[in-house]
Each structure stands twice: as structure tokens, then as C-alpha cells.
Amino acid sequence: MHIMIAGSTPERRNREEEGRTGMAATCPNCATDVAMEEAPEVSEVIACPDCMVELEVISLDPVRLGLAPEVEEDWGE
Amino acid sequence: MASRPPVVAVLASHVRLEEKLIFRALAARGCPRVHVDDRRLAVCLDGARPEWDVALNRALSATRRVEVSRLCEAWGVPVVNTSQVVATCDDKLATSLALLRRGVPIPPTAVALSPDGGRQAIEAVGYPAVVKPINGSWGRMLAKLNDPDAAEAVLEHRRALPSPAQGIVYAQRFIDKPGRDVRSVVIGDRVVAAMHRRSEHWVSNTALDAEPVPCPITPRLEELSLRAAAAVGGGALAVDLLETAGGELLVSEVNSSMEFHGLVRATGADVAGRLVAHCLEVARSA
């Protein structure tokens, strides 16, 4: 297959992964531990409960958070 | 199609509530899914078709969204929605022309291809007028112009913006709607749900905190929604409508990559389930 996904691979989650809960990761902005009650998804955007900055889940194993990108001009429905 | 469950590729930039609901709907049907972040997609154009039975285009960027559908079509992977539908919906002028061609009522609309002709376009629809970016979303950069002074100010700002697309002046007569607009969701040949978006502000958009409340699907709303969806090419679409003081419905836009968390909250409709069922139907009939 000649599809290249930069930085990750197409994700095919199984039942075990779907069941993961109770995860936490560090906010890259304020270093707070951000707890996630539901199993996070790659590319999910969440807010840091402490500094309120928007964060994006960039990996699951381990869970890592990056700063979510700013809204761009052509984003939307 | 083989007897195995179809593989549904969800091409999504961000996993919002909508995408989570879609993933759950896929899991409930036993469908494996592939989540591809369109921001990270790189493709050899002479490469093999990916092992997807159908693709659901949820790209957040209008620029990438149309290319996602084009790539899927080039691979022979059926995609919801098609590139033609995405291109039409992501351009307000193209949408308006498509609606007019099919006799779907829209607010009086005029366009100027640069700010130089903007004043004429605005005055053709009359004050108060609303000027919208031709390719914008979420209620951004809308301007309500009550008089020529406001028009001059907005056109001057438009001249200063770096994007040539922002130089196009798309003007509509302001519709003094009753504190709400209407959004209906068309999937395939059915209107699956509708809501009012209530707001004290003249812009009713859930991205701007409008309150979603259920809206009855009247025969007129159903008919107009289906005609509007068909006019842009059909698929899975959100149709936005305005009510005039006289009770007439006018279609203001059609969205090809709908957000539906507000609608689900207001109506409880299983939009994600319908969307997945539609994708599977598209895969079956391909």
C-alpha cells in the first residue's frame, strides 16, 4: 500500500484498547497531570483542567499530549 | 463485496464527540475502522488502493477535505461525501448557484469578485445586508451592514486581507428571523433530525453558543431539505435554513462535513448510527 502516515500508522483499535480507562498524561504547558476518565483517542482535543489550554492526544502508548493547533481560516463544516 | 465486515476509513483531523460517536457506531456493527489523520496523510499517486471498503471524510480543513475525497475517488474507494459535493458545499457561491438551479429558495444574494464591486453587490440586495466569507464556517467573519458607512468599512477591511478569497464579496439580504434558525440533517434520501438554533445574536451558530432545541420536521422542511441536499449532489449533509417573518423557509447553506453534537443533545437522534449505515450502503452499492 502506498499510503504513508507521517508520525503514526492508521489506527485499528481492538476491544482491549477500547477498554482502557483511568489514564493520565502531563500537560506540556503547565506540567499538570491531566487525568482522562474515558479511553482517549489519538487526535482527540481536551482542555487542561488547570491552565485551560487546549491539548491534543498525540499518542496512546504511552499517552502523550501536545498543544492543540490554533483554529485555521478554512476549518469548519 | 466480501462477506467480511466492511472496513470503514474515517479520515478525521481531530477526534471530536462526533468522531467518537461514529467509532462507537462502527463498533456496534462489528466493523473494523481505520482512523487516518488527514494532516499526516502522504500518498504516492501511482500506489495501490488502500484496503478500505468505504471512506468517511471528516477532515476539518476545507482545503484538505476536498483533496481527501479526490484521493479516495482516484483509488476507487467510495467516499462520503464525494469531492464534487464537498467542493460545492465549501464554496457559498457554488452552493447558492446549485440551489438556484434546482429552484430551492435562498435569501436574495449578490456577489462581487473583488471589493471594488462590493458596494454594488451589497446595494443590490439592500440594507441591512450580511456579508460572508465565501469559504468560511462557524459564523466567522460575518458582517451585518446596516448602512453604506458600515459597508465602506467592511470593504476596506476586506481589501486589506491577504487571502484573495476574502476579496470576494458575497452579500445576502439580512433575514430578520425569529431568534433562531433551523438545521436539518439529510442522510441519503431521508431527513433524520432537525433542530432550531436559538440565539439572541443575529448569528445563530452552535459554534457561537446558540442553544440547540428540537425542531419538528414539517412536510415543507422535509421537502426543502431533501431538495437542497439533492441540489448539491446528495450524501450526508446538514442544511441550514432561515425563517422569514412571513414563515417562509429559505436555505442559507449546506454543510458537507457536519458537526452534530448539538443536534444529538437536543433531539437524541442517532446521527452517527445513520451516518455509518449510509456509509455501509454506499460501500454495498459501489
PDB file of C-alpha atoms in Angstrom, chain A residues 1-8 10-13 18 38-39 41-45 56 58 69 71-77, chain B residues 13-15 20 23-24 33-35 37 39-42 44 47 50-51 60-63 65 90 137-138 140 166 183 259:
ATOM      1  CA  MET A   1       0.000   0.000   0.000  1.00  0.00           C
ATOM      2  CA  HIS A   2       1.442   3.359  -0.959  1.00  0.00           C
ATOM      3  CA  ILE A   3      -0.076   5.407   1.800  1.00  0.00           C
ATOM      4  CA  MET A   4       2.333   6.907   4.278  1.00  0.00           C
ATOM      5  CA  ILE A   5       1.075   8.342   7.506  1.00  0.00           C
ATOM      6  CA  ALA A   6       3.685  10.695   8.896  1.00  0.00           C
ATOM      7  CA  GLY A   7       4.399  10.106  12.549  1.00  0.00           C
ATOM      8  CA  SER A   8       1.851   7.349  13.065  1.00  0.00           C
ATOM      9  CA  PRO A  10      -3.501   4.001  10.566  1.00  0.00           C
ATOM     10  CA  GLU A  11      -5.080   3.029  13.798  1.00  0.00           C
ATOM     11  CA  ARG A  12      -7.105  -0.143  14.171  1.00  0.00           C
ATOM     12  CA  ARG A  13      -8.130  -0.409  17.804  1.00  0.00           C
ATOM     13  CA  GLU A  18     -11.181   0.416  23.688  1.00  0.00           C
ATOM     14  CA  GLU A  38     -12.599   7.733  29.247  1.00  0.00           C
ATOM     15  CA  ALA A  39     -10.133   5.967  26.991  1.00  0.00           C
ATOM     16  CA  GLU A  41      -8.327   8.649  21.099  1.00  0.00           C
ATOM     17  CA  VAL A  42      -5.376   9.821  19.047  1.00  0.00           C
ATOM     18  CA  SER A  43      -6.159  13.333  17.707  1.00  0.00           C
ATOM     19  CA  GLU A  44      -8.706  13.967  20.448  1.00  0.00           C
ATOM     20  CA  VAL A  45      -8.660  17.510  21.784  1.00  0.00           C
ATOM     21  CA  GLU A  56      -4.243  17.155  21.572  1.00  0.00           C
ATOM     22  CA  ILE A  58      -0.651  12.645  20.109  1.00  0.00           C
ATOM     23  CA  PRO A  69      -3.154  23.716  16.905  1.00  0.00           C
ATOM     24  CA  VAL A  71      -8.007  27.184  14.524  1.00  0.00           C
ATOM     25  CA  GLU A  72      -7.158  27.901  10.895  1.00  0.00           C
ATOM     26  CA  GLU A  73      -9.073  30.041   8.436  1.00  0.00           C
ATOM     27  CA  ASP A  74     -10.523  27.155   6.450  1.00  0.00           C
ATOM     28  CA  TRP A  75     -11.580  24.953   9.371  1.00  0.00           C
ATOM     29  CA  GLY A  76     -15.218  24.180   9.794  1.00  0.00           C
ATOM     30  CA  GLU A  77     -18.093  22.169   8.466  1.00  0.00           C
TER      31      GLU A  77
ATOM     32  CA  SER B  13      -8.205  15.677  11.726  1.00  0.00           C
ATOM     33  CA  HIS B  14      -9.478  15.776  15.275  1.00  0.00           C
ATOM     34  CA  VAL B  15     -11.455  13.234  17.228  1.00  0.00           C
ATOM     35  CA  LYS B  20     -16.243   9.190  18.987  1.00  0.00           C
ATOM     36  CA  PHE B  23     -16.374   4.977  16.196  1.00  0.00           C
ATOM     37  CA  ARG B  24     -18.937   3.586  18.650  1.00  0.00           C
ATOM     38  CA  ARG B  33     -12.340   1.009  11.314  1.00  0.00           C
ATOM     39  CA  VAL B  34      -9.221   2.806  10.372  1.00  0.00           C
ATOM     40  CA  HIS B  35      -8.739   6.289  11.722  1.00  0.00           C
ATOM     41  CA  ASP B  37      -5.460  11.784  10.481  1.00  0.00           C
ATOM     42  CA  ARG B  39      -2.962  16.108   8.464  1.00  0.00           C
ATOM     43  CA  ARG B  40      -0.483  13.243   8.348  1.00  0.00           C
ATOM     44  CA  LEU B  41      -1.605  11.657   5.102  1.00  0.00           C
ATOM     45  CA  ALA B  42       1.045  11.252   2.395  1.00  0.00           C
ATOM     46  CA  CYS B  44       2.092   8.052  -3.824  1.00  0.00           C
ATOM     47  CA  GLY B  47       0.149   3.463  -5.449  1.00  0.00           C
ATOM     48  CA  PRO B  50      -5.931   1.120   0.365  1.00  0.00           C
ATOM     49  CA  GLU B  51      -7.811  -1.785   1.870  1.00  0.00           C
ATOM     50  CA  LEU B  60     -11.599  19.745   9.462  1.00  0.00           C
ATOM     51  CA  SER B  61      -9.890  21.901   6.849  1.00  0.00           C
ATOM     52  CA  ALA B  62     -11.896  22.716   3.727  1.00  0.00           C
ATOM     53  CA  THR B  63      -8.678  22.716   1.703  1.00  0.00           C
ATOM     54  CA  ARG B  65     -11.356  17.966   2.787  1.00  0.00           C
ATOM     55  CA  ASP B  90     -17.371  24.565   0.831  1.00  0.00           C
ATOM     56  CA  SER B 137     -17.551  28.340   8.695  1.00  0.00           C
ATOM     57  CA  TRP B 138     -18.632  28.545  12.312  1.00  0.00           C
ATOM     58  CA  ARG B 140     -16.621  33.579  11.474  1.00  0.00           C
ATOM     59  CA  GLN B 166     -11.573  37.181   1.245  1.00  0.00           C
ATOM     60  CA  ARG B 183     -30.642  22.935  10.854  1.00  0.00           C
ATOM     61  CA  GLU B 259     -20.952  18.669  13.282  1.00  0.00           C
TER      62      GLU B 259
END
